[in-house]
Short mmCIF file of C-alpha atoms and ligand atoms in Angstrom, two decimals:
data_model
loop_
_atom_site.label_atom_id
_atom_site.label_comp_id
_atom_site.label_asym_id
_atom_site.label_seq_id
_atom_site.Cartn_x
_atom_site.Cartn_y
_atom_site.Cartn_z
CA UNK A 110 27.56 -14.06 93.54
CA UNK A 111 30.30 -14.60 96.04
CA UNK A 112 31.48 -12.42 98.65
CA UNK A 113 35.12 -12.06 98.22
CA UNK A 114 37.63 -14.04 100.01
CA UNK A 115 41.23 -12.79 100.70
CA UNK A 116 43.79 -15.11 100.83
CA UNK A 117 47.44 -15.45 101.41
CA UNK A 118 48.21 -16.60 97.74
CA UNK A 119 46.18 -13.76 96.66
CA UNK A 120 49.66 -11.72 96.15
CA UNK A 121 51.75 -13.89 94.40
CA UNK A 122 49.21 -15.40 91.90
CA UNK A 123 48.89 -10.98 91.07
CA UNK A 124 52.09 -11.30 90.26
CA UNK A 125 51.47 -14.26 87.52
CA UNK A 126 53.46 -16.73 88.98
CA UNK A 127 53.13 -20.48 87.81
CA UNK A 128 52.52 -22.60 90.69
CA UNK A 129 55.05 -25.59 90.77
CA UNK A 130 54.21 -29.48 90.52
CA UNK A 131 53.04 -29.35 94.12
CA UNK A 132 49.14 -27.43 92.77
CA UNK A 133 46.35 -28.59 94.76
CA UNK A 134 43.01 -29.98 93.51
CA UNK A 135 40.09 -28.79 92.60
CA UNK A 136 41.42 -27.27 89.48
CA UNK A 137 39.56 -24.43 87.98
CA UNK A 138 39.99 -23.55 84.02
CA UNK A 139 39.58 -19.60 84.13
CA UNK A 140 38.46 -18.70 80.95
CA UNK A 141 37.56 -15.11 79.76
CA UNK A 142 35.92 -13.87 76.46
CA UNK A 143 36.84 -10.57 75.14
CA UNK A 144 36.21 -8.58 71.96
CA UNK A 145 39.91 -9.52 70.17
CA UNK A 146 41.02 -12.56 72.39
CA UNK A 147 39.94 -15.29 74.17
CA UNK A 148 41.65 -16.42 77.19
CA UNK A 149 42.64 -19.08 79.64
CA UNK A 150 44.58 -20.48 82.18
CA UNK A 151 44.25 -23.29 85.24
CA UNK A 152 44.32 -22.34 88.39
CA UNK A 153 44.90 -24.61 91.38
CA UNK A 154 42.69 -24.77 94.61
CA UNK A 155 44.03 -21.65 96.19
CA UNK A 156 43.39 -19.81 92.70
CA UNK A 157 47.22 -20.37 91.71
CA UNK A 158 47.83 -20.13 88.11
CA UNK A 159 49.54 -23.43 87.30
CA UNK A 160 49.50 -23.20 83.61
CA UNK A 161 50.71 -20.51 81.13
CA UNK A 162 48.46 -18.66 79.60
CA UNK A 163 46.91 -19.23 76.40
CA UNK A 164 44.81 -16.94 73.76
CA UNK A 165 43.27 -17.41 70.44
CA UNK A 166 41.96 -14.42 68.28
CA UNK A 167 37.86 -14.31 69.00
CA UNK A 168 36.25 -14.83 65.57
CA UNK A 169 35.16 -11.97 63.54
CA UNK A 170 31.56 -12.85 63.56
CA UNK A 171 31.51 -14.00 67.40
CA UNK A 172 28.61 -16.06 67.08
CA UNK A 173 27.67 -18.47 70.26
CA UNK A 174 28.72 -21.59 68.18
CA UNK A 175 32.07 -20.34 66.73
CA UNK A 176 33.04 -18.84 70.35
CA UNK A 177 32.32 -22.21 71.70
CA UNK A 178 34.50 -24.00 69.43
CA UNK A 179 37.12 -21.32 70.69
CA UNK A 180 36.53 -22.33 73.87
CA UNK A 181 37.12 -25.91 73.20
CA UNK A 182 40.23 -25.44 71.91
CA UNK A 183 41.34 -23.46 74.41
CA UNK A 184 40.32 -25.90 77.33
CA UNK A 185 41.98 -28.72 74.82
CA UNK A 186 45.22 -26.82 74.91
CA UNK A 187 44.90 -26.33 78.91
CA UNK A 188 45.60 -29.95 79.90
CA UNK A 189 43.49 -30.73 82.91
CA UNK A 190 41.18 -29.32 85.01
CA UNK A 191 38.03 -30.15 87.37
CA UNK A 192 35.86 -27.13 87.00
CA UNK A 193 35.35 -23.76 84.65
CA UNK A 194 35.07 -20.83 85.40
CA UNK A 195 34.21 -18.05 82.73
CA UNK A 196 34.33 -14.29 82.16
CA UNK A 197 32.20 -12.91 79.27
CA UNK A 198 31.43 -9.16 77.86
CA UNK A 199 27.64 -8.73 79.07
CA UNK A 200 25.19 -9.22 81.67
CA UNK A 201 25.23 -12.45 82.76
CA UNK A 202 22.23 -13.75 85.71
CA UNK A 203 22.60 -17.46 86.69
CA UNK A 204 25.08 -18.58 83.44
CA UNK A 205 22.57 -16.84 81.09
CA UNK A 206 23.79 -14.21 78.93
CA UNK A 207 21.24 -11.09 78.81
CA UNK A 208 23.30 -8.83 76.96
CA UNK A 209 26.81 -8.98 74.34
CA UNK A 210 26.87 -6.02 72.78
CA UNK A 211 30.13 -6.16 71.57
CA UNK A 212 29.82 -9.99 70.56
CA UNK A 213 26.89 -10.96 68.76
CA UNK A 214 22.78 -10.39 69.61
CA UNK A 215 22.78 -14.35 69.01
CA UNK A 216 24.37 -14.83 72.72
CA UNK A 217 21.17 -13.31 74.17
CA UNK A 218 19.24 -15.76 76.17
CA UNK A 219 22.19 -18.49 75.62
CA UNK A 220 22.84 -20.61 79.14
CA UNK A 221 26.53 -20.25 78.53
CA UNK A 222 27.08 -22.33 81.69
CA UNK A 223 25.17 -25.23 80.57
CA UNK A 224 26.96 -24.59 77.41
CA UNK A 225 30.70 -24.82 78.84
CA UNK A 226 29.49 -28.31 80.97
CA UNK A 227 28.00 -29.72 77.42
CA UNK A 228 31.91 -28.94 76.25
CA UNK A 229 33.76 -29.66 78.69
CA UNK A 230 32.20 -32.01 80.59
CA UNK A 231 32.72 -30.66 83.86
CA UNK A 232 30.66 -28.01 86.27
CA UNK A 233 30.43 -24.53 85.31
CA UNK A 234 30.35 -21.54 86.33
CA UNK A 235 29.84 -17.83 84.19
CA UNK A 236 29.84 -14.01 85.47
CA UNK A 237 30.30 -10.68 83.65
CA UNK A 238 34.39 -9.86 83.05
CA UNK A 239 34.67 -7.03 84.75
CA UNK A 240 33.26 -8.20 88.06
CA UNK A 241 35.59 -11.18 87.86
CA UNK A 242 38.59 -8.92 87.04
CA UNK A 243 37.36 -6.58 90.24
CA UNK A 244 36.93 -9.71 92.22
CA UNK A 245 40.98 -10.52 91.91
CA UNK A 246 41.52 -7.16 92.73
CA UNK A 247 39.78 -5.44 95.15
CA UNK A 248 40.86 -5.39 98.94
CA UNK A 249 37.41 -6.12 100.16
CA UNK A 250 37.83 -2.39 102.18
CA UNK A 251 34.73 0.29 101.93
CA UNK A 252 33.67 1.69 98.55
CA UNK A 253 35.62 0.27 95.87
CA UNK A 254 35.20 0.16 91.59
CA UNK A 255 37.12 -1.16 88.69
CA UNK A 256 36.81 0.09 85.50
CA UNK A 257 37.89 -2.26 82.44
CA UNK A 258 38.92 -0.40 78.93
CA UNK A 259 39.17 -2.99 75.88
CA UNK A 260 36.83 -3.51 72.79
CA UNK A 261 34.19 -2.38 75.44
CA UNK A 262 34.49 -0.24 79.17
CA UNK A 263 33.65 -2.49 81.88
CA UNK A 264 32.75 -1.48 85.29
CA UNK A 265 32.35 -3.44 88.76
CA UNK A 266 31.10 -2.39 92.31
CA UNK A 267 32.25 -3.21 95.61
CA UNK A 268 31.47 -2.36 98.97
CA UNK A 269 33.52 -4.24 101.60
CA UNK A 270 34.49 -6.92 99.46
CA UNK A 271 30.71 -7.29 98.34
CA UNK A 272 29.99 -6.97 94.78
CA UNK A 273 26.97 -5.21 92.99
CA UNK A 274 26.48 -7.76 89.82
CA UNK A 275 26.66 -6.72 86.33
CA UNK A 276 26.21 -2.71 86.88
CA UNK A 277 26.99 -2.21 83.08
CA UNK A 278 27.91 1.98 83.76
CA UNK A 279 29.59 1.24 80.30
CA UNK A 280 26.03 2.29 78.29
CA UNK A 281 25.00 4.82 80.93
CA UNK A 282 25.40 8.40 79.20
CA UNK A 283 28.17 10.46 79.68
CA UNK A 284 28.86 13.50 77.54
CA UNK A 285 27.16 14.89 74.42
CA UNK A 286 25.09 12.31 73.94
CA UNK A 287 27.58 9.71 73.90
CA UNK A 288 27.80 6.94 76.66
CA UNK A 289 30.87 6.41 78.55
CA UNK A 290 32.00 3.40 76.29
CA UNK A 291 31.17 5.13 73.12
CA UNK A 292 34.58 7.60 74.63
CA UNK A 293 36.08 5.06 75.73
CA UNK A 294 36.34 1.77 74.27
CA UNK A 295 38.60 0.38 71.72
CA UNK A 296 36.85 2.32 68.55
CA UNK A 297 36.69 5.66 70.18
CA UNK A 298 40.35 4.90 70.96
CA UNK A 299 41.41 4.56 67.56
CA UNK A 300 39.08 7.16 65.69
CA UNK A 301 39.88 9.93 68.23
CA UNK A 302 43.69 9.27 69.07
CA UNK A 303 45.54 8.84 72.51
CA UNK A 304 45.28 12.38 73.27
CA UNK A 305 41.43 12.78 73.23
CA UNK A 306 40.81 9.66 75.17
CA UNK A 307 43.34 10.19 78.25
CA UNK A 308 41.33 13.43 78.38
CA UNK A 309 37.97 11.49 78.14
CA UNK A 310 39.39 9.13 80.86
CA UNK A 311 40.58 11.73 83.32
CA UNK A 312 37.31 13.76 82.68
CA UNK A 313 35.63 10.30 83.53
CA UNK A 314 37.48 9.41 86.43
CA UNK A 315 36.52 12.98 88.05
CA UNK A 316 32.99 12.30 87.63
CA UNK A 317 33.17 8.47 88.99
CA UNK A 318 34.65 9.84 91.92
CA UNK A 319 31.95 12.67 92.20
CA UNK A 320 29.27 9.83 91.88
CA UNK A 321 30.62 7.01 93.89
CA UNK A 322 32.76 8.35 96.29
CA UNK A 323 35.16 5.19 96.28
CA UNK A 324 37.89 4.48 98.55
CA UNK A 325 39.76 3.34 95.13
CA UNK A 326 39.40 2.71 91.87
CA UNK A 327 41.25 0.19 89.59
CA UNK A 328 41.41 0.37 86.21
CA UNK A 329 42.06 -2.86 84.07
CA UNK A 330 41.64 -4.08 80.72
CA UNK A 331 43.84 -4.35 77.19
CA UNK A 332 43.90 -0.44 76.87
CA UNK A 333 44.65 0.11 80.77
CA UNK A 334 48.57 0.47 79.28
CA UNK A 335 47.46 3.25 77.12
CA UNK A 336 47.03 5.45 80.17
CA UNK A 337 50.32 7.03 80.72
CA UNK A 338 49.39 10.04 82.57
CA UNK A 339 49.34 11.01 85.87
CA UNK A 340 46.51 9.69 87.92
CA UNK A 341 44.41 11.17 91.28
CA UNK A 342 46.25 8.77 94.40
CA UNK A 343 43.18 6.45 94.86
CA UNK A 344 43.55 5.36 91.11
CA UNK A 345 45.29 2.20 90.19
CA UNK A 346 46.42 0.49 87.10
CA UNK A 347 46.00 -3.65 87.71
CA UNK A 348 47.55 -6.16 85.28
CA UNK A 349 44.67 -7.42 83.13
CA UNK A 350 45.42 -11.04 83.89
CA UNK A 351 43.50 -10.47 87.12
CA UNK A 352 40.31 -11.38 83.91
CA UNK A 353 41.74 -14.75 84.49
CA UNK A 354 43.06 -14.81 88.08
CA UNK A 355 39.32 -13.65 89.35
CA UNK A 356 37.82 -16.94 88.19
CA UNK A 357 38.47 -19.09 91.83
CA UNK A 358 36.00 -16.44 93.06
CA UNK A 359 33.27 -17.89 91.33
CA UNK A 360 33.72 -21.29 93.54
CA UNK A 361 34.12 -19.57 97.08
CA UNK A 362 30.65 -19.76 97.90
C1 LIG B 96 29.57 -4.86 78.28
C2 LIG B 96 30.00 -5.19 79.70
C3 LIG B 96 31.44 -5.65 79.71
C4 LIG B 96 32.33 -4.64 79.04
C5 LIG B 96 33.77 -5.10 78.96
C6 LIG B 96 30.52 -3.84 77.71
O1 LIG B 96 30.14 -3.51 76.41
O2 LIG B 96 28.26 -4.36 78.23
O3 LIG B 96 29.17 -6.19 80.21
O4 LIG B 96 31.85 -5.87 81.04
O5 LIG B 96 31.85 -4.36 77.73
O6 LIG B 96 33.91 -6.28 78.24
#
């Protein structure tokens, strides 16, 4: 896993940007899997996005095989590109998935890597979302966490810019029996209203900080505009593009 890089173009690719005609190669398709929507854009060699972004609806049953024809589609629709990178919901240890609990118990053991070469035809590389989404994010300064809240809760480590892969704090228990996804993610969302999760999150949040004792935390992910309440000062909100913008991390080692 990379350590992270800063770089100048690190700012204005945040901000979404489309690089103009001028992009640089290697070109990196940045693609991440999530619960509701698949994702992708290109980025250019200084991580750049040069193409809008595109989504298609991930399948109902998210098997490996109809994923992977999501995935084709989505490169197809991408235009060019010299290397993938790729963001998926689950522990992930040299391109092989170990966990998808929110996908489907088919992905386990699948070389998703290999996988998106066999597609694509060009060299691959996979990591758990949330890490990628830290790694556009963080400011590679002490202590620092991202949280993700979509279908699942997603969680990353840093410590000077170096990450701690895959720590999955998601399915770690967190009150009455209930892990900190189960009051948190998407379902617990909609069953228990707004209200009841903001109070979840803050409660959360206060016992992160207890834990970890981060510099700062940054909270991503679909749901991260649900928050709309008033946050401690080391808490930020990032755009959840930053899923897709993380992906040149992957090829800075
Ligand atoms: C998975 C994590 C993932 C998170 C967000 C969780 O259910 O276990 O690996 O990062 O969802 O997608």
């Amino acid at each position: 896993m990379p350590q992270r890089a800063l770089s100048d173009t690190k700012e204005s690719a945040k901000l979404g940007n489309v690089a103009q005609a001028t992009s640089t190669q290697p070109r990196t398709l940045s693609i991440d899997i999530g619960g509701s929507g698949c994702k992708a854009l290109v980025l250019d060699a200084e991580g750049q996005p040069i193409t809008e972004r595109v989504r298609i609806k991930t399948p109902d049953t998210p098997t490996p095989a109809v994923v992977l024809e999501v995935l084709g589609r989505l490169a197809e629709k991408s235009g060019e590109f010299e290397r993938v990178s790729c963001g998926f919901p689950g522990v992930v240890i040299d391109g092989v998935i170990l966990t998808a609990v929110n996908l489907h118990p088919d992905w386990v053991g699948v070389n998703l890597a290999q996988e998106l070469e066999n597609l694509t035809g060009k060299p691959a590389r996979v990591a758990n979302d949330a890490d990628i989404q830290g790694m556009a994010v963080v400011e590679g300064k002490g202590v620092e966490m991202v949280l993700t809240l979509g279908t699942g809760m997603g969680s990353a480590l840093f410590t000077d810019g170096r990450l701690v892969p895959n720590l999955e704090l998601g399915h770690h228990p967190f009150r009455k029996n209930k892990t900190y996804e189960d009051c948190l993610g998407e379902a617990a969302m909609k069953e228990k209203g707004l209200k009841w999760w903001r109070k979840r999150l803050l409660e959360a949040i206060d016992l992160l900080a207890a834990i970890f004792n981060y510099r700062v935390l940054y909270i991503g992910g679909g749901n991260a505009k649900k928050i709309e309440m008033e946050l401690p000062k080391n808490v930020k909100i990032v755009p959840n593009v930053a899923g897709l913008l993380g992906g040149i991390y992957l090829w800075k080692h």
